[in-house]
Amino acid sequence: MNVPDDLLYTESHEWIKREGENIRVGITDHAQSELTDVVYVELPKMDRQANAKEAIAVVESVKAASDIYTPVKGTVVEVNKALEADPGLINREPYGQGWIFILKIDNFDDLKQLKDAAAYRKQTG
Amino acid sequence: MSEAAQKRTPLYDEHVRLGAKIVLFAEWLMPVQYTSIVEEHQAVRNNVGIFDISHMGQLIVEGSGAREWLNTMLTNNIDKLDVGTGQYTFLLNERGGVIDDLIVYRIEEQKFLLVVNAARTDEDFAWLQKHIKEGRSPDRPSRGLESSATCKLSNRSANFGGVAIQGPRVAELFHALFGDDVDLPSRNHIVDFPFDGTSVSVARTGYTGEDGVEVFFRASDAVKFWNAALEEGRPLGIKPCGLGARDTLRLEMCYPLNGSDLSPQRNPIEAGLGFFVDLTKSKFIGRDALLQTKESGPQEKLVSFRMKEKGPPPRPHYAVFNNGERIGEVTSGTISPSLNWGVGMAYVSASHAKIGGEIDIEIRERKFPATIEKKPFYKKL
């Protein structure tokens, strides 16, 4: 499984990329491989404010619906509209075109709670 | 779930070796998919796929009274079966509710094979055994039969393995496995063929809407047959297929799944499957209840629906509405891989169960419009 070194991770299989004042969030290669065949993504609402670990989006595969959680507290400032037309982007490019939303975060110290690549690799073993 | 409740089919190690994702289904550790549900689904629609169905149960009913007694237990009419043919039928409770849906084959003049759902095998067996014992002696069937008639029930599920081979290229694979000088059995027929020093039963049946066969063999021959089919099927584009594709394939055809679309609280008339019930038979368990349903009309009916917009997949237990009024519940639903569109089945109040009817499916507190359609969703061109 591909676990890029320059990203942060959650236990619930989201990846986090820091971009200035914001973070970009998607689901990991491991998560997309477990789900396979993503057929629908319910994107978060723009400007939604959420605490850490709030269910904010839904990724549905043929078999099941899975909640996607906010890694840290913040406000949704961008969502990946391309997923509405092509949800399979999550399977094909989980770390690229398959990103899900961008969060403007309140406190960068919150990111310290997240896992680094080594820790996430250990989790998914 | 305890370890003891996790049963493995004779093909379990092959599934693991092929990298399948394994799930617990009716106490069985089964492959849900090997690579992708959609890929496996398309392999069956376009080429050929092979499924492990060893978890399904095999019950044998035999003896001079077998035919007459079994006809009082099952809804369809066994008298229509010649030796070597099978039919889809129901095992009902006294209220007309579905204990199981199954295929009964007449494999000899006085010997019947029942292929039943994995989750219901023990229950079916116990139900049949209870009724067989209500006869005059343990070896004799229930009331109304000649006193000399015998009828014996046995559960052979542990002795048998099975695979379903389904898809438009099934005939090519059949000949590759059994030779060019033998014929594929006719629809709903079952024929024994020699295979690599053993004998296997091939039935022209399936649960996918494609041409196909179901093959039953001794459990000890399972690995040999599975690997031969995969090997011979390789040039045909064969794929091993899991329960995920089995479910999307059957749902595109609106074939019911027991435990979802059928249950002890639902009868075949409500499910729109009255075709497999012969009410002209004078006696079978559940008949009185079905006659009553038929007379008064069912309160609810199983309908097939298609979403009007591209959106989230409908799923079991989602509520169904009409003009804001709750009228029923989804029992099966998915994004159909062939149509790339949301489809499902639901029980709705009979007054709303009309082809062309407009309904709403509630998904995460939002309502999505759908239309009631004629089954099946998928038709071969």
Short mmCIF file of C-alpha atoms in Angstrom, two decimals:
data_model
loop_
_atom_site.label_atom_id
_atom_site.label_comp_id
_atom_site.label_asym_id
_atom_site.label_seq_id
_atom_site.Cartn_x
_atom_site.Cartn_y
_atom_site.Cartn_z
CA MET A 1 0.00 0.00 0.00
CA ASN A 2 1.12 3.47 -0.82
CA VAL A 3 1.63 5.67 2.29
CA PRO A 4 3.41 8.91 1.25
CA ASP A 5 5.93 10.17 3.78
CA ASP A 6 4.92 13.84 3.48
CA LEU A 7 1.32 13.38 4.68
CA LEU A 8 -0.34 13.00 8.07
CA TYR A 9 -2.94 10.35 8.83
CA THR A 10 -5.88 9.51 11.09
CA GLU A 11 -6.86 6.22 12.63
CA SER A 12 -10.04 6.37 10.52
CA HIS A 13 -7.92 6.33 7.30
CA GLU A 14 -8.03 9.96 6.20
CA TRP A 15 -4.85 11.58 4.89
CA ILE A 16 -4.00 15.23 5.60
CA LYS A 17 -1.81 17.56 3.63
CA ARG A 18 -0.88 20.93 5.04
CA GLU A 19 -1.32 23.81 2.56
CA GLY A 20 -0.61 27.16 4.24
CA GLU A 21 -3.53 27.94 6.57
CA ASN A 22 -5.52 25.01 5.28
CA ILE A 23 -5.38 21.25 5.16
CA ARG A 24 -6.44 19.07 2.24
CA VAL A 25 -8.16 15.80 3.21
CA GLY A 26 -8.82 12.54 1.40
CA ILE A 27 -8.88 8.83 2.16
CA THR A 28 -5.81 6.62 2.03
CA ASP A 29 -4.83 4.06 -0.57
CA HIS A 30 -5.50 1.40 2.06
CA ALA A 31 -9.03 2.76 2.66
CA GLN A 32 -9.92 2.97 -1.04
CA SER A 33 -8.61 -0.54 -1.56
CA GLU A 34 -10.77 -1.84 1.27
CA LEU A 35 -13.85 -0.05 -0.09
CA THR A 36 -13.19 -0.60 -3.83
CA ASP A 37 -15.68 0.51 -6.46
CA VAL A 38 -16.56 3.90 -4.96
CA VAL A 39 -19.88 4.85 -6.58
CA TYR A 40 -20.96 7.97 -4.71
CA VAL A 41 -19.47 10.70 -2.55
CA GLU A 42 -21.56 12.99 -0.39
CA LEU A 43 -19.40 16.09 -0.04
CA PRO A 44 -19.40 18.30 3.04
CA LYS A 45 -21.35 21.58 2.92
CA MET A 46 -19.26 24.66 2.18
CA ASP A 47 -18.53 26.85 5.22
CA ARG A 48 -19.50 24.10 7.59
CA GLN A 49 -17.70 24.35 10.89
CA ALA A 50 -16.87 21.08 12.54
CA ASN A 51 -14.98 19.73 15.48
CA ALA A 52 -12.36 17.03 15.18
CA LYS A 53 -13.70 13.53 14.41
CA GLU A 54 -17.08 14.73 13.17
CA ALA A 55 -18.67 12.73 10.36
CA ILE A 56 -18.67 15.29 7.57
CA ALA A 57 -18.81 13.35 4.29
CA VAL A 58 -19.85 9.92 3.09
CA VAL A 59 -18.05 7.66 0.63
CA GLU A 60 -20.23 4.87 -0.73
CA SER A 61 -18.94 1.77 -2.46
CA VAL A 62 -21.15 -0.84 -4.11
CA LYS A 63 -21.21 -2.71 -0.83
CA ALA A 64 -21.33 -0.11 1.96
CA ALA A 65 -21.50 3.54 3.03
CA SER A 66 -18.55 4.88 5.08
CA ASP A 67 -18.38 8.12 7.02
CA ILE A 68 -15.44 10.46 6.50
CA TYR A 69 -14.32 12.43 9.55
CA THR A 70 -12.72 15.81 10.11
CA PRO A 71 -9.16 15.16 11.29
CA VAL A 72 -9.13 18.38 13.38
CA LYS A 73 -11.40 21.34 14.15
CA GLY A 74 -11.98 23.70 11.24
CA THR A 75 -14.19 25.18 8.52
CA VAL A 76 -14.84 23.71 5.08
CA VAL A 77 -13.53 26.15 2.45
CA GLU A 78 -13.45 23.93 -0.63
CA VAL A 79 -14.94 20.60 -1.76
CA ASN A 80 -13.92 18.40 -4.68
CA LYS A 81 -16.88 18.79 -7.05
CA ALA A 82 -15.16 16.47 -9.56
CA LEU A 83 -16.11 13.55 -7.33
CA GLU A 84 -19.79 14.13 -8.06
CA ALA A 85 -19.30 13.20 -11.69
CA ASP A 86 -16.47 10.72 -11.18
CA PRO A 87 -16.42 9.15 -7.70
CA GLY A 88 -13.98 6.52 -9.01
CA LEU A 89 -11.24 9.18 -8.75
CA ILE A 90 -10.96 8.08 -5.13
CA ASN A 91 -9.97 4.58 -6.26
CA ARG A 92 -7.68 5.71 -9.05
CA GLU A 93 -5.92 8.65 -7.38
CA PRO A 94 -6.59 8.59 -3.65
CA TYR A 95 -3.79 11.11 -2.92
CA GLY A 96 -4.30 13.22 -6.06
CA GLN A 97 -7.50 14.04 -7.96
CA GLY A 98 -9.44 11.96 -5.43
CA TRP A 99 -9.08 14.46 -2.56
CA ILE A 100 -12.38 15.24 -0.81
CA PHE A 101 -12.32 18.63 0.96
CA ILE A 102 -10.15 21.47 2.22
CA LEU A 103 -10.44 22.66 5.80
CA LYS A 104 -9.31 26.01 7.17
CA ILE A 105 -8.10 25.04 10.58
CA ASP A 106 -8.17 26.96 13.82
CA ASN A 107 -5.12 25.65 15.57
CA PHE A 108 -2.10 24.10 13.93
CA ASP A 109 -1.14 22.47 17.20
CA ASP A 110 -4.13 20.17 16.63
CA LEU A 111 -2.16 18.48 13.85
CA LYS A 112 0.22 17.09 16.46
CA GLN A 113 -2.46 14.56 17.41
CA LEU A 114 -2.28 12.97 13.96
CA LYS A 115 -0.17 10.02 12.87
CA ASP A 116 2.89 10.28 10.69
CA ALA A 117 3.43 7.85 7.81
CA ALA A 118 5.41 5.41 9.94
CA ALA A 119 2.68 5.24 12.58
CA TYR A 120 -0.03 4.81 9.96
CA ARG A 121 1.92 2.05 8.21
CA LYS A 122 2.17 0.31 11.55
CA GLN A 123 -1.60 0.61 12.07
CA THR A 124 -2.48 -0.92 8.73
CA GLY A 125 0.38 -3.44 8.96
CA MET B 1 -18.88 -14.55 16.95
CA SER B 2 -17.10 -17.62 18.22
CA GLU B 3 -14.51 -19.49 16.19
CA ALA B 4 -16.76 -22.52 16.14
CA ALA B 5 -19.43 -20.62 14.18
CA GLN B 6 -17.01 -19.81 11.34
CA LYS B 7 -17.41 -22.50 8.73
CA ARG B 8 -15.09 -22.87 5.76
CA THR B 9 -16.07 -24.30 2.39
CA PRO B 10 -13.69 -26.81 0.78
CA LEU B 11 -12.56 -23.89 -1.43
CA TYR B 12 -11.66 -21.52 1.41
CA ASP B 13 -7.87 -21.89 0.96
CA GLU B 14 -8.23 -21.20 -2.77
CA HIS B 15 -10.08 -17.96 -2.06
CA VAL B 16 -7.36 -16.83 0.33
CA ARG B 17 -4.68 -17.79 -2.18
CA LEU B 18 -6.45 -15.69 -4.84
CA GLY B 19 -6.41 -12.70 -2.49
CA ALA B 20 -10.15 -12.57 -1.81
CA LYS B 21 -11.61 -10.34 0.86
CA ILE B 22 -13.33 -12.75 3.21
CA VAL B 23 -16.53 -11.94 5.11
CA LEU B 24 -18.74 -13.88 7.45
CA PHE B 25 -21.99 -14.79 5.68
CA ALA B 26 -24.51 -17.03 7.46
CA GLU B 27 -21.69 -18.43 9.64
CA TRP B 28 -19.58 -19.12 6.54
CA LEU B 29 -16.27 -17.44 5.74
CA MET B 30 -16.94 -16.48 2.13
CA PRO B 31 -15.21 -14.34 -0.51
CA VAL B 32 -17.09 -11.06 -0.96
CA GLN B 33 -14.78 -10.03 -3.80
CA TYR B 34 -11.40 -10.94 -5.28
CA THR B 35 -10.51 -7.74 -7.16
CA SER B 36 -13.60 -5.57 -7.56
CA ILE B 37 -17.34 -6.22 -7.42
CA VAL B 38 -17.83 -4.22 -10.61
CA GLU B 39 -15.11 -6.11 -12.52
CA GLU B 40 -16.48 -9.46 -11.40
CA HIS B 41 -20.02 -8.38 -12.29
CA GLN B 42 -18.89 -7.37 -15.80
CA ALA B 43 -17.01 -10.65 -16.26
CA VAL B 44 -20.30 -12.50 -15.75
CA ARG B 45 -22.26 -10.16 -18.04
CA ASN B 46 -19.63 -10.23 -20.80
CA ASN B 47 -17.65 -13.48 -20.49
CA VAL B 48 -17.92 -15.95 -17.64
CA GLY B 49 -17.50 -16.01 -13.88
CA ILE B 50 -17.23 -18.76 -11.26
CA PHE B 51 -18.71 -18.57 -7.76
CA ASP B 52 -18.21 -20.85 -4.79
CA ILE B 53 -21.70 -21.96 -3.70
CA SER B 54 -20.49 -24.75 -1.41
CA HIS B 55 -22.10 -22.97 1.54
CA MET B 56 -25.54 -23.76 0.15
CA GLY B 57 -27.33 -26.72 1.71
CA GLN B 58 -28.23 -30.02 0.06
CA LEU B 59 -31.09 -32.03 1.49
CA ILE B 60 -32.25 -35.37 0.10
CA VAL B 61 -35.82 -36.67 0.38
CA GLU B 62 -36.31 -40.22 -0.88
CA GLY B 63 -38.70 -43.14 -0.71
CA SER B 64 -41.98 -44.31 -2.19
CA GLY B 65 -43.85 -41.53 -0.38
CA ALA B 66 -41.28 -38.77 -1.09
CA ARG B 67 -43.08 -37.15 -4.00
CA GLU B 68 -46.45 -36.99 -2.34
CA TRP B 69 -45.10 -35.80 1.01
CA LEU B 70 -42.76 -33.17 -0.47
CA ASN B 71 -45.67 -31.76 -2.45
CA THR B 72 -47.36 -30.97 0.88
CA MET B 73 -44.23 -29.14 2.07
CA LEU B 74 -43.41 -27.04 -1.04
CA THR B 75 -45.50 -24.54 -2.99
CA ASN B 76 -44.69 -25.44 -6.59
CA ASN B 77 -45.98 -28.69 -8.08
CA ILE B 78 -43.45 -31.51 -8.00
CA ASP B 79 -45.68 -33.61 -10.24
CA LYS B 80 -44.51 -31.39 -13.10
CA LEU B 81 -40.94 -32.63 -12.65
CA ASP B 82 -39.56 -35.38 -14.85
CA VAL B 83 -36.50 -37.23 -13.57
CA GLY B 84 -33.49 -34.99 -14.15
CA THR B 85 -35.31 -31.66 -13.90
CA GLY B 86 -35.72 -29.04 -11.20
CA GLN B 87 -37.98 -26.12 -10.27
CA TYR B 88 -37.86 -23.01 -8.11
CA THR B 89 -40.17 -23.32 -5.11
CA PHE B 90 -40.88 -22.14 -1.55
CA LEU B 91 -40.94 -23.73 1.86
CA LEU B 92 -43.59 -21.84 3.84
CA ASN B 93 -44.74 -21.67 7.45
CA GLU B 94 -48.41 -22.05 8.38
CA ARG B 95 -48.96 -18.29 7.96
CA GLY B 96 -47.70 -18.49 4.39
CA GLY B 97 -44.42 -16.77 5.32
CA VAL B 98 -41.24 -17.82 3.54
CA ILE B 99 -38.91 -20.10 5.48
CA ASP B 100 -36.80 -20.59 2.39
CA ASP B 101 -36.73 -20.35 -1.38
CA LEU B 102 -34.97 -23.23 -3.07
CA ILE B 103 -34.60 -25.42 -6.11
CA VAL B 104 -35.91 -28.97 -5.91
CA TYR B 105 -34.53 -31.49 -8.41
CA ARG B 106 -36.04 -34.87 -9.12
CA ILE B 107 -32.80 -36.83 -9.40
CA GLU B 108 -34.46 -40.26 -9.44
CA GLU B 109 -38.08 -41.39 -9.71
CA GLN B 110 -38.35 -41.45 -5.91
CA LYS B 111 -35.42 -39.25 -4.88
CA PHE B 112 -35.33 -35.46 -4.64
CA LEU B 113 -32.45 -33.04 -4.08
CA LEU B 114 -33.25 -29.71 -2.40
CA VAL B 115 -30.64 -26.98 -2.82
CA VAL B 116 -31.33 -24.46 -0.07
CA ASN B 117 -29.90 -21.20 1.28
CA ALA B 118 -26.87 -21.51 3.56
CA ALA B 119 -28.44 -19.43 6.31
CA ARG B 120 -31.54 -21.63 6.39
CA THR B 121 -30.17 -25.13 5.90
CA ASP B 122 -30.46 -26.18 9.55
CA GLU B 123 -33.85 -24.54 9.92
CA ASP B 124 -35.20 -26.14 6.73
CA PHE B 125 -33.95 -29.52 7.85
CA ALA B 126 -35.48 -29.17 11.33
CA TRP B 127 -38.80 -28.02 9.84
CA LEU B 128 -38.97 -30.91 7.39
CA GLN B 129 -37.88 -33.39 10.03
CA LYS B 130 -40.53 -32.17 12.44
CA HIS B 131 -43.23 -32.68 9.82
CA ILE B 132 -41.94 -36.02 8.64
CA LYS B 133 -42.06 -37.22 12.25
CA GLU B 134 -45.69 -36.25 12.58
CA GLY B 135 -46.43 -39.24 10.36
CA ARG B 136 -47.29 -42.62 11.69
CA SER B 137 -43.74 -43.85 12.15
CA PRO B 138 -40.33 -42.19 12.04
CA ASP B 139 -39.76 -43.72 8.66
CA ARG B 140 -43.12 -42.79 7.22
CA PRO B 141 -44.45 -39.49 6.05
CA SER B 142 -47.30 -37.51 7.49
CA ARG B 143 -51.01 -37.98 7.26
CA GLY B 144 -52.89 -38.98 4.19
CA LEU B 145 -50.36 -41.32 2.62
CA GLU B 146 -50.56 -45.03 2.03
CA SER B 147 -49.43 -46.72 5.20
CA SER B 148 -46.73 -48.61 3.33
CA ALA B 149 -45.19 -45.46 1.82
CA THR B 150 -41.72 -44.52 3.08
CA CYS B 151 -40.00 -41.19 3.10
CA LYS B 152 -36.53 -40.43 4.38
CA LEU B 153 -34.88 -37.05 4.86
CA SER B 154 -31.14 -36.48 5.08
CA ASN B 155 -28.85 -33.46 5.22
CA ARG B 156 -25.91 -33.96 2.83
CA SER B 157 -24.64 -30.38 2.98
CA ALA B 158 -21.29 -31.33 4.50
CA ASN B 159 -20.65 -33.91 1.78
CA PHE B 160 -21.17 -31.60 -1.17
CA GLY B 161 -19.33 -28.70 -2.66
CA GLY B 162 -20.61 -26.58 -5.51
CA VAL B 163 -19.82 -23.78 -7.93
CA ALA B 164 -21.95 -21.60 -10.17
CA ILE B 165 -20.44 -20.91 -13.59
CA GLN B 166 -22.33 -18.04 -15.19
CA GLY B 167 -22.01 -15.90 -18.29
CA PRO B 168 -22.42 -15.94 -22.07
CA ARG B 169 -19.28 -18.08 -22.54
CA VAL B 170 -20.45 -20.87 -20.22
CA ALA B 171 -21.06 -23.31 -23.07
CA GLU B 172 -17.45 -22.99 -24.25
CA LEU B 173 -16.19 -23.65 -20.75
CA PHE B 174 -18.58 -26.57 -20.32
CA HIS B 175 -17.18 -28.25 -23.43
CA ALA B 176 -13.60 -27.52 -22.41
CA LEU B 177 -14.27 -29.29 -19.10
CA PHE B 178 -16.49 -32.18 -20.18
CA GLY B 179 -15.67 -32.69 -23.86
CA ASP B 180 -17.19 -31.73 -27.19
CA ASP B 181 -19.27 -34.89 -27.50
CA VAL B 182 -21.64 -34.07 -24.63
CA ASP B 183 -24.46 -31.55 -24.57
CA LEU B 184 -25.06 -28.82 -22.06
CA PRO B 185 -28.15 -29.83 -20.06
CA SER B 186 -31.35 -28.00 -21.04
CA ARG B 187 -32.69 -25.19 -18.87
CA ASN B 188 -33.54 -26.48 -15.35
CA HIS B 189 -32.21 -29.95 -16.16
CA ILE B 190 -29.58 -31.72 -14.07
CA VAL B 191 -27.21 -34.31 -15.56
CA ASP B 192 -24.26 -36.26 -14.13
CA PHE B 193 -21.00 -36.14 -16.05
CA PRO B 194 -17.72 -37.98 -15.51
CA PHE B 195 -14.92 -35.61 -14.63
CA ASP B 196 -11.27 -36.56 -14.05
CA GLY B 197 -12.00 -39.89 -12.38
CA THR B 198 -15.04 -38.68 -10.47
CA SER B 199 -18.63 -37.71 -11.23
CA VAL B 200 -20.22 -34.26 -10.95
CA SER B 201 -23.82 -33.06 -11.33
CA VAL B 202 -24.40 -30.16 -13.70
CA ALA B 203 -27.64 -28.17 -13.49
CA ARG B 204 -28.55 -25.48 -16.03
CA THR B 205 -29.61 -22.97 -13.39
CA GLY B 206 -28.33 -19.77 -11.86
CA TYR B 207 -28.92 -16.54 -10.00
CA THR B 208 -27.42 -13.97 -12.35
CA GLY B 209 -29.73 -13.63 -15.37
CA GLU B 210 -27.00 -15.00 -17.63
CA ASP B 211 -26.84 -18.41 -19.18
CA GLY B 212 -25.10 -20.66 -16.70
CA VAL B 213 -24.75 -23.85 -14.74
CA GLU B 214 -24.46 -24.88 -11.14
CA VAL B 215 -22.15 -27.81 -10.58
CA PHE B 216 -22.26 -30.04 -7.51
CA PHE B 217 -19.53 -32.47 -6.53
CA ARG B 218 -18.13 -34.32 -3.55
CA ALA B 219 -16.48 -31.88 -1.16
CA SER B 220 -13.18 -33.71 -1.67
CA ASP B 221 -13.31 -32.95 -5.42
CA ALA B 222 -13.97 -29.23 -4.96
CA VAL B 223 -10.41 -27.90 -5.31
CA LYS B 224 -9.72 -30.08 -8.34
CA PHE B 225 -12.84 -28.90 -10.16
CA TRP B 226 -12.41 -25.22 -9.20
CA ASN B 227 -8.84 -25.08 -10.46
CA ALA B 228 -9.68 -26.93 -13.67
CA ALA B 229 -12.50 -24.47 -14.38
CA LEU B 230 -10.24 -21.46 -13.74
CA GLU B 231 -7.51 -22.97 -15.95
CA GLU B 232 -9.81 -23.87 -18.84
CA GLY B 233 -11.67 -20.60 -18.43
CA ARG B 234 -8.60 -18.39 -18.65
CA PRO B 235 -8.74 -17.97 -22.46
CA LEU B 236 -12.44 -17.10 -22.05
CA GLY B 237 -11.76 -14.29 -19.60
CA ILE B 238 -13.07 -16.13 -16.55
CA LYS B 239 -12.98 -14.42 -13.16
CA PRO B 240 -13.59 -15.86 -9.73
CA CYS B 241 -16.54 -13.90 -8.36
CA GLY B 242 -17.60 -13.18 -4.79
CA LEU B 243 -20.82 -12.61 -2.95
CA GLY B 244 -20.71 -8.90 -3.83
CA ALA B 245 -21.09 -9.52 -7.57
CA ARG B 246 -23.59 -12.31 -6.88
CA ASP B 247 -25.74 -9.74 -5.13
CA THR B 248 -25.53 -7.00 -7.79
CA LEU B 249 -26.16 -9.54 -10.58
CA ARG B 250 -29.25 -11.00 -8.95
CA LEU B 251 -30.57 -7.57 -8.04
CA GLU B 252 -30.37 -6.35 -11.65
CA MET B 253 -32.67 -9.29 -12.44
CA CYS B 254 -34.91 -8.58 -9.40
CA TYR B 255 -34.30 -12.09 -8.10
CA PRO B 256 -35.20 -12.10 -4.41
CA LEU B 257 -32.64 -12.72 -1.67
CA ASN B 258 -34.00 -14.63 1.30
CA GLY B 259 -33.44 -12.69 4.51
CA SER B 260 -33.73 -9.38 2.61
CA ASP B 261 -36.62 -9.52 0.14
CA LEU B 262 -38.15 -12.67 1.60
CA SER B 263 -38.75 -13.52 5.24
CA PRO B 264 -41.06 -15.55 7.48
CA GLN B 265 -43.24 -12.40 7.69
CA ARG B 266 -43.64 -12.13 3.91
CA ASN B 267 -45.45 -14.49 1.60
CA PRO B 268 -44.75 -15.25 -2.08
CA ILE B 269 -47.87 -13.38 -3.24
CA GLU B 270 -46.70 -10.16 -1.56
CA ALA B 271 -43.29 -10.77 -3.13
CA GLY B 272 -44.88 -11.05 -6.59
CA LEU B 273 -43.74 -14.66 -6.92
CA GLY B 274 -47.13 -16.36 -7.12
CA PHE B 275 -45.97 -18.04 -10.33
CA PHE B 276 -44.05 -20.53 -8.17
CA VAL B 277 -47.07 -21.38 -6.03
CA ASP B 278 -49.59 -23.93 -7.28
CA LEU B 279 -52.81 -23.17 -5.45
CA THR B 280 -54.59 -25.90 -7.41
CA LYS B 281 -52.75 -28.42 -5.25
CA SER B 282 -55.21 -29.55 -2.57
CA LYS B 283 -52.74 -29.39 0.29
CA PHE B 284 -49.45 -27.73 1.21
CA ILE B 285 -48.31 -25.85 4.29
CA GLY B 286 -49.24 -22.19 3.98
CA ARG B 287 -51.93 -22.75 1.34
CA ASP B 288 -54.83 -21.47 3.46
CA ALA B 289 -52.98 -18.27 4.30
CA LEU B 290 -52.07 -17.68 0.65
CA LEU B 291 -55.68 -18.21 -0.46
CA GLN B 292 -56.70 -15.62 2.07
CA THR B 293 -54.06 -13.15 0.85
CA LYS B 294 -55.12 -13.79 -2.70
CA GLU B 295 -58.76 -13.13 -1.85
CA SER B 296 -58.29 -9.97 0.21
CA GLY B 297 -55.29 -8.77 -1.81
CA PRO B 298 -51.89 -8.28 -0.15
CA GLN B 299 -51.46 -5.26 2.15
CA GLU B 300 -47.98 -4.62 0.80
CA LYS B 301 -46.18 -5.64 -2.35
CA LEU B 302 -42.56 -5.96 -3.36
CA VAL B 303 -41.77 -3.46 -6.11
CA SER B 304 -38.69 -2.71 -8.18
CA PHE B 305 -37.63 0.92 -8.40
CA ARG B 306 -35.07 3.01 -10.25
CA MET B 307 -33.74 6.32 -8.93
CA LYS B 308 -34.67 9.33 -11.06
CA GLU B 309 -31.37 11.12 -10.57
CA LYS B 310 -27.78 10.07 -10.27
CA GLY B 311 -27.11 9.97 -6.54
CA PRO B 312 -26.35 7.79 -3.56
CA PRO B 313 -27.17 4.10 -3.78
CA PRO B 314 -30.45 3.01 -2.20
CA ARG B 315 -29.81 0.44 0.53
CA PRO B 316 -31.81 -1.99 2.68
CA HIS B 317 -33.99 -0.43 5.43
CA TYR B 318 -34.19 3.04 3.90
CA ALA B 319 -37.73 4.40 4.27
CA VAL B 320 -39.98 4.86 1.22
CA PHE B 321 -42.36 7.82 0.94
CA ASN B 322 -45.11 9.04 -1.34
CA ASN B 323 -46.16 12.68 -1.03
CA GLY B 324 -44.60 12.85 2.40
CA GLU B 325 -46.40 9.76 3.68
CA ARG B 326 -44.32 6.77 4.67
CA ILE B 327 -45.45 3.82 2.54
CA GLY B 328 -42.74 1.20 2.96
CA GLU B 329 -39.12 0.15 3.22
CA VAL B 330 -36.27 -0.79 0.89
CA THR B 331 -35.20 -4.44 1.13
CA SER B 332 -32.40 -4.48 -1.48
CA GLY B 333 -30.57 -1.71 -3.26
CA THR B 334 -27.34 -0.84 -5.02
CA ILE B 335 -25.77 1.07 -7.87
CA SER B 336 -26.35 -1.35 -10.72
CA PRO B 337 -22.95 -1.93 -12.36
CA SER B 338 -24.58 -2.61 -15.76
CA LEU B 339 -26.73 0.54 -15.71
CA ASN B 340 -24.41 2.63 -13.52
CA TRP B 341 -27.56 3.77 -11.78
CA GLY B 342 -29.31 3.33 -8.44
CA VAL B 343 -31.90 0.53 -8.34
CA GLY B 344 -33.61 -1.47 -5.62
CA MET B 345 -36.59 -3.36 -4.34
CA ALA B 346 -38.97 -2.30 -1.59
CA TYR B 347 -42.16 -3.40 0.09
CA VAL B 348 -44.76 -0.63 -0.25
CA SER B 349 -48.46 -0.46 0.56
CA ALA B 350 -50.42 -2.18 -2.19
CA SER B 351 -52.27 0.98 -3.23
CA HIS B 352 -48.92 2.53 -4.23
CA ALA B 353 -47.47 -0.57 -5.86
CA LYS B 354 -48.10 0.49 -9.46
CA ILE B 355 -45.69 0.45 -12.38
CA GLY B 356 -44.77 4.07 -13.10
CA GLY B 357 -45.59 5.14 -9.55
CA GLU B 358 -43.49 7.95 -8.09
CA ILE B 359 -41.85 7.35 -4.74
CA ASP B 360 -39.13 8.93 -2.63
CA ILE B 361 -36.31 7.07 -0.93
CA GLU B 362 -35.03 8.67 2.26
CA ILE B 363 -31.24 8.60 2.42
CA ARG B 364 -29.57 10.32 5.39
CA GLU B 365 -32.63 12.47 6.05
CA ARG B 366 -32.95 13.63 2.45
CA LYS B 367 -35.54 12.38 0.00
CA PHE B 368 -34.48 11.17 -3.45
CA PRO B 369 -37.14 10.54 -6.12
CA ALA B 370 -37.53 7.13 -7.76
CA THR B 371 -39.96 5.42 -10.13
CA ILE B 372 -41.53 1.99 -9.73
CA GLU B 373 -40.54 -0.09 -12.73
CA LYS B 374 -41.28 -3.41 -14.30
CA LYS B 375 -38.73 -6.10 -13.46
CA PRO B 376 -36.03 -6.90 -14.41
CA PHE B 377 -33.76 -3.85 -14.58
CA TYR B 378 -31.30 -5.60 -16.81
CA LYS B 379 -32.22 -7.10 -20.17
CA LYS B 380 -29.93 -8.76 -22.65
CA LEU B 381 -29.85 -6.96 -25.97
#
